[in-house]
Coordinates of C-alpha atoms and ligand atoms in Angstrom, one line a residue:
X1108 CA 225.9 247.6 -52.8
X1109 CA 226.7 244.3 -54.5
X1110 CA 223.9 241.6 -55.6
X1111 CA 223.0 238.7 -57.6
X1112 CA 220.9 239.2 -60.2
X1113 CA 219.3 237.0 -62.7
X1114 CA 219.0 237.6 -66.1
X1115 CA 217.8 233.9 -68.0
X1116 CA 218.1 230.6 -67.4
X1117 CA 222.0 229.3 -66.2
X1118 CA 222.7 233.4 -66.2
X1119 CA 222.6 234.3 -62.2
X1120 CA 225.2 237.9 -62.3
X1121 CA 227.5 238.9 -59.4
X1122 CA 225.7 242.5 -60.2
X1123 CA 226.0 246.7 -58.7
X1124 CA 222.7 247.1 -58.1
X1125 CA 220.9 250.0 -55.6
X1126 CA 221.1 249.7 -51.7
X1127 CA 217.3 249.3 -49.7
X1128 CA 214.7 252.2 -48.4
X1129 CA 212.6 250.8 -46.2
X1130 CA 209.3 250.6 -48.2
X1131 CA 207.8 252.2 -45.8
X1132 CA 206.9 252.7 -41.5
X1133 CA 206.6 249.1 -40.9
X1134 CA 210.0 248.0 -42.8
X1135 CA 214.2 247.3 -42.0
X1136 CA 216.6 247.2 -44.0
X1137 CA 219.3 243.9 -43.0
X1138 CA 223.0 243.5 -43.6
X1139 CA 222.7 240.3 -44.8
X1140 CA 226.5 238.6 -42.7
X1141 CA 225.7 235.5 -44.6
X1142 CA 222.8 234.2 -47.6
X1143 CA 222.0 231.1 -48.7
X1144 CA 221.3 229.1 -52.4
X1145 CA 217.7 227.2 -52.4
X1146 CA 216.3 225.1 -54.1
X1147 CA 213.8 227.2 -54.6
X1148 CA 216.5 229.0 -56.7
X1149 CA 217.2 226.8 -58.9
X1150 CA 214.3 226.1 -60.6
X1151 CA 214.2 229.4 -61.3
X1152 CA 218.1 228.6 -63.1
X1153 CA 215.8 226.4 -64.6
X1154 CA 214.1 229.2 -66.1
X1155 CA 211.2 227.7 -64.9
X1156 CA 210.7 230.0 -62.0
X1157 CA 208.0 232.0 -60.4
X1158 CA 207.7 235.6 -62.8
X1159 CA 208.7 236.5 -65.8
X1160 CA 210.7 239.1 -64.4
X1161 CA 214.4 240.1 -65.5
X1162 CA 217.4 241.8 -63.5
X1163 CA 215.7 241.3 -60.2
X1164 CA 218.0 240.2 -57.3
X1165 CA 217.4 236.7 -55.8
X1166 CA 217.1 235.0 -52.1
X1167 CA 215.2 233.9 -49.8
X1168 CA 217.9 233.1 -46.7
X1169 CA 219.2 235.8 -45.5
X1170 CA 220.5 236.4 -41.7
X1171 CA 222.5 239.6 -40.4
X1172 CA 222.0 242.9 -38.6
X1173 CA 219.3 245.6 -38.5
X1174 CA 220.7 248.4 -39.9
X1175 CA 217.2 250.6 -40.3
X1176 CA 213.6 250.5 -39.0
X1177 CA 211.2 252.8 -39.5
X1178 CA 209.3 254.4 -38.0
X1179 CA 206.9 252.0 -36.3
X1180 CA 208.6 249.1 -36.1
X1181 CA 208.7 248.2 -32.1
X1182 CA 210.5 244.8 -32.2
X1183 CA 213.5 245.4 -33.4
X1184 CA 216.6 247.5 -33.2
X1185 CA 219.0 248.9 -34.9
X1186 CA 222.6 246.5 -34.6
X1187 CA 219.9 243.5 -33.2
X1188 CA 221.0 240.0 -34.4
X1189 CA 218.4 239.0 -36.8
X1190 CA 217.2 236.3 -39.3
X1191 CA 214.8 236.9 -42.0
X1192 CA 212.4 233.9 -42.7
X1193 CA 212.1 233.4 -46.5
X1194 CA 207.7 233.6 -45.8
X1195 CA 206.2 237.3 -45.5
X1196 CA 203.3 238.4 -43.9
X1197 CA 202.3 241.6 -43.9
X1198 CA 201.6 241.1 -39.3
X1199 CA 198.6 242.7 -38.5
X1200 CA 195.8 240.2 -39.9
X1201 CA 194.9 237.4 -38.0
X1202 CA 196.4 234.4 -39.6
X1203 CA 199.4 237.0 -39.7
X1204 CA 199.3 237.4 -36.0
X1205 CA 199.7 233.5 -35.9
X1206 CA 202.2 233.0 -38.0
X1207 CA 200.3 231.3 -41.2
X1208 CA 201.4 234.2 -43.5
X1209 CA 200.5 231.8 -46.2
X1210 CA 197.0 232.8 -45.2
X1211 CA 197.4 236.3 -44.9
X1212 CA 194.0 238.1 -45.6
X1213 CA 195.8 241.5 -46.7
X1214 CA 196.7 239.7 -49.4
X1215 CA 200.2 240.4 -48.1
X1216 CA 202.3 237.3 -48.7
X1217 CA 205.8 236.0 -50.1
X1218 CA 209.4 235.6 -50.4
X1219 CA 211.8 237.3 -50.6
X1220 CA 213.8 236.9 -55.6
X1221 CA 211.2 234.6 -57.1
X1222 CA 210.7 238.5 -59.3
X1223 CA 210.9 242.0 -58.6
X1224 CA 207.8 242.5 -56.4
X1225 CA 210.1 241.8 -53.5
X1226 CA 214.0 241.7 -53.6
X1227 CA 216.1 238.9 -52.1
X1228 CA 218.5 238.4 -50.2
X1229 CA 221.4 237.0 -52.5
X1230 CA 222.9 240.9 -51.6
X1231 CA 225.1 242.8 -49.2
X1232 CA 221.4 244.2 -47.8
X1233 CA 218.1 243.6 -47.9
X1234 CA 214.8 245.6 -47.3
X1235 CA 212.4 243.6 -44.9
X1236 CA 208.0 244.9 -45.0
X1237 CA 206.3 244.1 -42.2
X1238 CA 210.0 244.3 -40.4
X1239 CA 208.1 243.9 -36.5
X1240 CA 205.9 239.9 -38.4
X1241 CA 208.7 239.2 -40.6
X1242 CA 211.8 239.3 -38.4
X1243 CA 213.0 237.0 -35.9
X1244 CA 215.8 237.6 -32.9
X1245 CA 218.5 235.4 -33.0
X1246 CA 218.5 234.0 -29.4
X1247 CA 222.1 233.3 -28.1
X1248 CA 224.0 229.2 -28.2
X1249 CA 222.5 230.1 -32.4
X1250 CA 225.3 230.2 -35.4
X1251 CA 224.6 232.1 -38.1
X1252 CA 224.8 228.4 -40.7
X1253 CA 221.5 226.9 -38.5
X1254 CA 219.9 230.1 -38.4
X1255 CA 220.3 230.3 -41.8
X1256 CA 218.6 227.6 -42.4
X1257 CA 216.4 228.2 -40.1
X1258 CA 214.9 230.9 -42.5
X1259 CA 214.0 228.0 -44.4
X1260 CA 214.4 224.7 -44.9
X1261 CA 214.5 223.3 -41.4
X1262 CA 210.9 225.2 -41.1
X1263 CA 210.1 223.6 -44.1
X1264 CA 211.3 219.8 -43.3
X1265 CA 209.9 220.7 -40.3
X1266 CA 206.0 221.1 -41.8
X1267 CA 206.3 218.6 -44.0
X1268 CA 206.5 215.7 -40.7
X1269 CA 204.3 217.4 -39.1
X1270 CA 201.5 217.4 -41.7
X1271 CA 203.1 214.2 -42.2
X1272 CA 201.5 213.4 -38.6
X1273 CA 204.9 210.7 -37.8
X1274 CA 203.9 208.6 -35.0
X1275 CA 206.2 207.5 -32.3
X1276 CA 207.7 203.8 -34.6
X1277 CA 206.8 204.7 -37.6
X1278 CA 208.6 203.8 -40.7
X1279 CA 209.1 207.2 -42.2
X1280 CA 210.5 207.4 -46.1
X1281 CA 211.8 210.8 -47.8
X1282 CA 212.7 211.6 -51.0
X1283 CA 215.0 214.0 -52.3
X1284 CA 218.5 214.4 -50.2
X1285 CA 219.8 217.9 -50.4
X1286 CA 219.4 220.9 -47.5
X1287 CA 215.5 220.3 -47.2
X1288 CA 214.9 216.6 -47.6
X1289 CA 218.0 215.6 -44.6
X1290 CA 215.9 218.8 -42.4
X1291 CA 212.9 216.5 -43.4
X1292 CA 214.9 213.1 -41.9
X1293 CA 215.7 214.9 -38.9
X1294 CA 212.3 217.0 -38.0
X1295 CA 211.3 212.1 -39.0
X1296 CA 213.8 211.8 -35.7
X1297 CA 212.6 213.8 -33.8
X1298 CA 208.9 213.2 -34.4
X1299 CA 209.8 209.5 -33.1
X1300 CA 210.8 207.8 -36.7
X1301 CA 211.4 203.9 -36.0
X1302 CA 213.0 203.8 -39.8
X1303 CA 213.8 207.0 -41.7
X1304 CA 215.1 205.5 -46.1
X1305 CA 216.7 208.0 -47.3
X1306 CA 216.3 208.9 -51.4
X1307 CA 217.8 210.4 -53.7
X1308 CA 219.6 210.2 -57.2
X1309 CA 223.0 211.4 -56.1
X1310 CA 225.3 208.6 -54.2
X1311 CA 226.8 210.9 -51.4
X1312 CA 223.6 212.2 -50.4
X1313 CA 222.2 209.6 -49.9
X1314 CA 225.5 208.4 -47.6
X1315 CA 225.0 212.2 -46.1
X1316 CA 220.9 210.6 -45.2
X1317 CA 223.2 208.0 -43.4
X1318 CA 225.6 209.5 -41.7
X1319 CA 222.7 210.9 -39.9
X1320 CA 221.3 208.2 -38.9
X1321 CA 218.7 206.7 -42.1
X1322 CA 218.2 204.2 -44.3
X1323 CA 219.8 204.8 -47.9
X1324 CA 217.8 203.5 -50.6
X1325 CA 220.3 201.4 -52.3
X1326 CA 218.0 200.9 -56.2
X1327 CA 214.8 200.7 -57.6
X1328 CA 212.9 202.3 -54.0
X1329 CA 210.3 200.8 -55.6
X1330 CA 211.6 197.2 -55.1
X1331 CA 214.3 198.1 -52.0
X1332 CA 211.7 199.5 -50.0
X1333 CA 208.6 196.8 -50.0
X1334 CA 211.9 194.4 -48.8
X1335 CA 213.0 197.0 -46.5
X1336 CA 209.7 196.7 -44.9
X1337 CA 208.1 193.6 -45.5
X1338 CA 206.1 194.4 -48.5
X1339 CA 204.0 196.9 -47.0
X1340 CA 206.2 200.0 -48.1
X1341 CA 206.2 203.3 -45.7
X1342 CA 203.9 204.2 -42.4
X1343 CA 204.8 208.3 -44.1
X1344 CA 207.1 209.9 -47.0
X1345 CA 207.6 212.5 -47.2
X1346 CA 209.1 214.1 -51.2
X1347 CA 210.5 216.9 -51.0
X1348 CA 212.3 217.1 -54.9
X1349 CA 209.7 219.2 -56.9
X1350 CA 208.4 216.2 -59.5
X1351 CA 205.7 214.6 -60.6
X1352 CA 207.7 212.0 -61.0
X1353 CA 208.5 211.1 -57.4
X1354 CA 205.4 212.4 -56.2
X1355 CA 204.3 209.0 -58.0
X1356 CA 207.0 207.8 -56.6
X1357 CA 205.7 208.7 -53.5
X1358 CA 202.5 207.2 -53.8
X1359 CA 204.3 204.0 -54.6
X1360 CA 206.0 202.9 -52.2
X1361 CA 203.7 204.0 -49.5
X1362 CA 202.0 201.2 -47.0
X1363 CA 198.8 201.1 -46.2
X1364 CA 196.7 204.2 -44.3
X1365 CA 200.3 205.7 -45.9
X1366 CA 200.6 209.9 -45.0
X1367 CA 202.1 211.8 -48.4
X1368 CA 204.2 214.3 -47.4
X1369 CA 204.3 216.7 -49.7
X1370 CA 206.9 220.1 -50.0
X1371 CA 208.7 219.7 -53.1
X1372 CA 207.5 222.9 -55.1
X1373 CA 206.0 221.4 -58.4
X1374 CA 204.3 223.5 -61.3
X1375 CA 202.1 221.3 -62.4
X1376 CA 198.6 221.9 -63.3
X1377 CA 197.6 218.3 -63.3
X1378 CA 199.0 215.2 -62.6
X1379 CA 197.9 211.6 -63.2
X1380 CA 197.3 210.3 -60.5
X1381 CA 197.4 206.7 -59.6
X1382 CA 193.1 207.0 -57.5
X1383 CA 193.0 203.0 -57.7
X1384 CA 196.0 202.5 -55.7
X1385 CA 195.1 205.9 -53.8
X1386 CA 191.5 204.8 -52.5
X1387 CA 192.3 200.7 -52.4
X1388 CA 195.3 201.9 -50.3
X1389 CA 193.0 204.6 -48.3
X1390 CA 196.5 207.2 -49.2
X1391 CA 196.7 210.9 -47.5
X1392 CA 197.7 213.2 -49.5
X1393 CA 198.6 216.8 -48.2
X1394 CA 200.7 219.1 -50.3
X1395 CA 201.8 223.6 -48.8
X1396 CA 204.3 225.6 -49.1
X1397 CA 205.9 226.8 -45.7
X1398 CA 204.5 229.3 -43.5
X1399 CA 207.9 230.2 -41.3
X1400 CA 206.9 232.1 -39.0
X1401 CA 204.6 229.0 -37.9
X1402 CA 207.0 226.0 -38.2
X1403 CA 210.1 228.9 -35.7
X1404 CA 208.8 229.0 -32.4
X1405 CA 209.4 225.1 -32.0
X1406 CA 212.7 225.0 -34.4
X1407 CA 214.0 227.4 -32.2
X1408 CA 213.0 225.6 -28.5
X1409 CA 215.1 222.1 -30.6
X1410 CA 218.1 224.1 -32.4
X1411 CA 218.4 226.0 -28.2
X1412 CA 217.8 223.1 -26.7
X1413 CA 220.2 220.6 -28.8
X1414 CA 217.5 218.1 -30.7
X1415 CA 218.0 219.1 -34.2
X1416 CA 221.5 220.9 -35.6
X1417 CA 220.1 222.4 -38.9
X1418 CA 224.3 223.7 -39.3
X1419 CA 224.9 220.1 -40.6
X1420 CA 223.7 220.7 -43.9
X1421 CA 225.5 223.1 -44.2
X1422 CA 228.7 222.0 -46.8
X1423 CA 230.4 225.1 -48.5
X1424 CA 230.9 229.1 -47.2
X1425 CA 231.8 231.1 -50.4
X1426 CA 232.2 234.7 -50.9
X1427 CA 229.1 236.3 -52.6
X1428 CA 231.0 237.5 -55.4
X1429 CA 231.7 234.1 -56.2
X1430 CA 227.7 233.7 -57.2
X1431 CA 227.7 232.6 -60.5
X1432 CA 230.3 230.0 -59.8
X1433 CA 228.4 228.8 -56.0
X1434 CA 225.6 228.4 -58.3
X1435 CA 226.8 225.8 -60.7
X1436 CA 227.8 223.7 -58.1
X1437 CA 225.1 223.8 -56.2
X1438 CA 222.9 222.3 -59.3
X1439 CA 225.7 219.8 -60.4
X1440 CA 225.1 218.5 -56.9
X1441 CA 228.6 217.3 -57.2
X1442 CA 232.0 216.9 -54.9
X1443 CA 228.8 216.2 -51.7
X1444 CA 227.9 219.4 -51.9
X1445 CA 225.0 220.2 -49.5
X1446 CA 224.1 223.7 -48.5
X1447 CA 225.9 226.5 -49.5
X1448 CA 225.7 229.5 -47.6
X1449 CA 227.1 232.6 -49.0
X1450 CA 229.3 235.5 -47.4
X1451 CA 228.0 239.7 -48.9
X1452 CA 230.9 241.1 -47.5
X1453 CA 233.4 238.2 -49.5
Ligands
LIG905 P1 218.5 220.3 -54.0 O1 217.9 220.2 -55.1 O2 219.5 220.5 -53.5 O3 217.4 218.5 -53.7 C1 216.6 218.1 -54.2 C2 217.0 217.1 -54.3 O4 216.6 216.0 -55.7 C3 218.2 216.4 -54.9 O5 219.2 215.9 -53.9 C4 218.5 215.4 -56.3 O6 219.4 214.5 -55.9 C5 217.2 215.1 -55.7 N1 216.0 213.9 -56.8 C6 215.9 215.2 -57.8 N2 214.8 214.1 -58.8 C7 214.6 212.3 -58.1 C8 214.3 211.5 -58.0 N3 214.1 210.9 -59.8 N4 214.3 210.5 -57.3 C9 214.9 210.4 -55.7 N5 215.8 211.8 -56.1 C10 215.7 212.8 -56.9 O7 216.7 221.4 -53.4 P2 215.8 221.5 -51.9 O8 216.8 222.9 -51.1 O9 216.2 220.3 -50.9 O10 215.1 222.1 -51.8 C11 213.5 220.7 -51.3 C12 212.7 221.5 -53.1 O11 211.8 221.7 -51.8 C13 212.5 222.1 -54.1 O12 211.2 221.3 -55.2 C14 212.7 223.3 -53.0 O13 211.7 224.4 -54.3 C15 211.5 223.1 -52.4 N6 211.2 223.8 -51.5 C16 210.0 223.8 -50.6 C17 209.5 224.6 -49.8 C18 208.3 225.0 -49.8 O14 208.1 226.0 -48.8 N7 207.4 224.1 -50.1 C19 210.8 226.0 -49.1 C20 211.5 225.3 -49.9 C21 212.3 224.8 -50.6
LIG906 ZN1 213.4 228.8 -49.7

């Protein structure tokens, strides 16, 4: 099959690799109709990925059709239209049954396309372990673009907003307005934010957030957020970049008693937190990775009800056969690019 594979920094290739087969009786194979490129893929692309492996198939966001199921799969059949949640669990232990796959007690918490261990989904087919727990039927009325954003970006943003305990009327600042940050803007609105302040280096991304009702922060965020909040700072700050500098910024634009919630993937092993400031301001700090399965029930209901529109982050549909160009484009953040969706049939 055709697939995108990683060969080193800035070297993602369109390749031909073996079709996947189910790992065991609990697994399934999905024919991918659409797959997304995530900001986490850019960490790999830039050469600071999650494993030293080379040559593996990348990608962890996919929607498609089930084409093969193992004998123990009971909730899905060949022909079902599904979204493949980016996070995986065993579907057997108590945390996984509750959707908290990051807490898998059998050590089977994972994600596609971060290394050779679990091949990715930027391909014509993807093998899905413990399919009953790691596939979700796409409800009627939910488009493929929406479902694709629901595999990872929307749940991550929702998780960040949920952990920040946004109260009605809060001023929420979102740092980083890629697809995850834009979804965080929408999540903050659903949680009842009074104002959402949108921070990014890219003017077009600030404009995209403004078009959705956020207030773009133009100029130095440290000064502008203070100005916009009469010196107080933001009640909640969501960091959706994945850099020490933006976590530091988050702490510095936070109001007294604020919650700072980090979802950007950060690979630092030490971070110079301004303890005096954090303590004086009684900041709450949360950071984590999203268990997609846990966030999806609420998000699917909100999507079906039309209260949240995950598809708004999608800006480009490109062929998988041009995957190397698609990575370059998403990495450049130029020309109004947001979420890039790839078509494996083209
Ligand atoms: P993206 O790369 O499209 O977005 C990052 C944005 O941050 C860009 O718009 C960039 O311009 C902006 N940015 C960079 N430096 C900045 C700075 N100094 N100040 C302000 N803005 C700055 O990626 P994305 O797909 O939106 O993902 C965002 C982050 O979320 C990534 O780190 C990704 O790995 C992470 N992520 C985490 C999870 C999770 O489970 N926690 C899941 C998916 C993605
Ligand atoms: Zn992701």
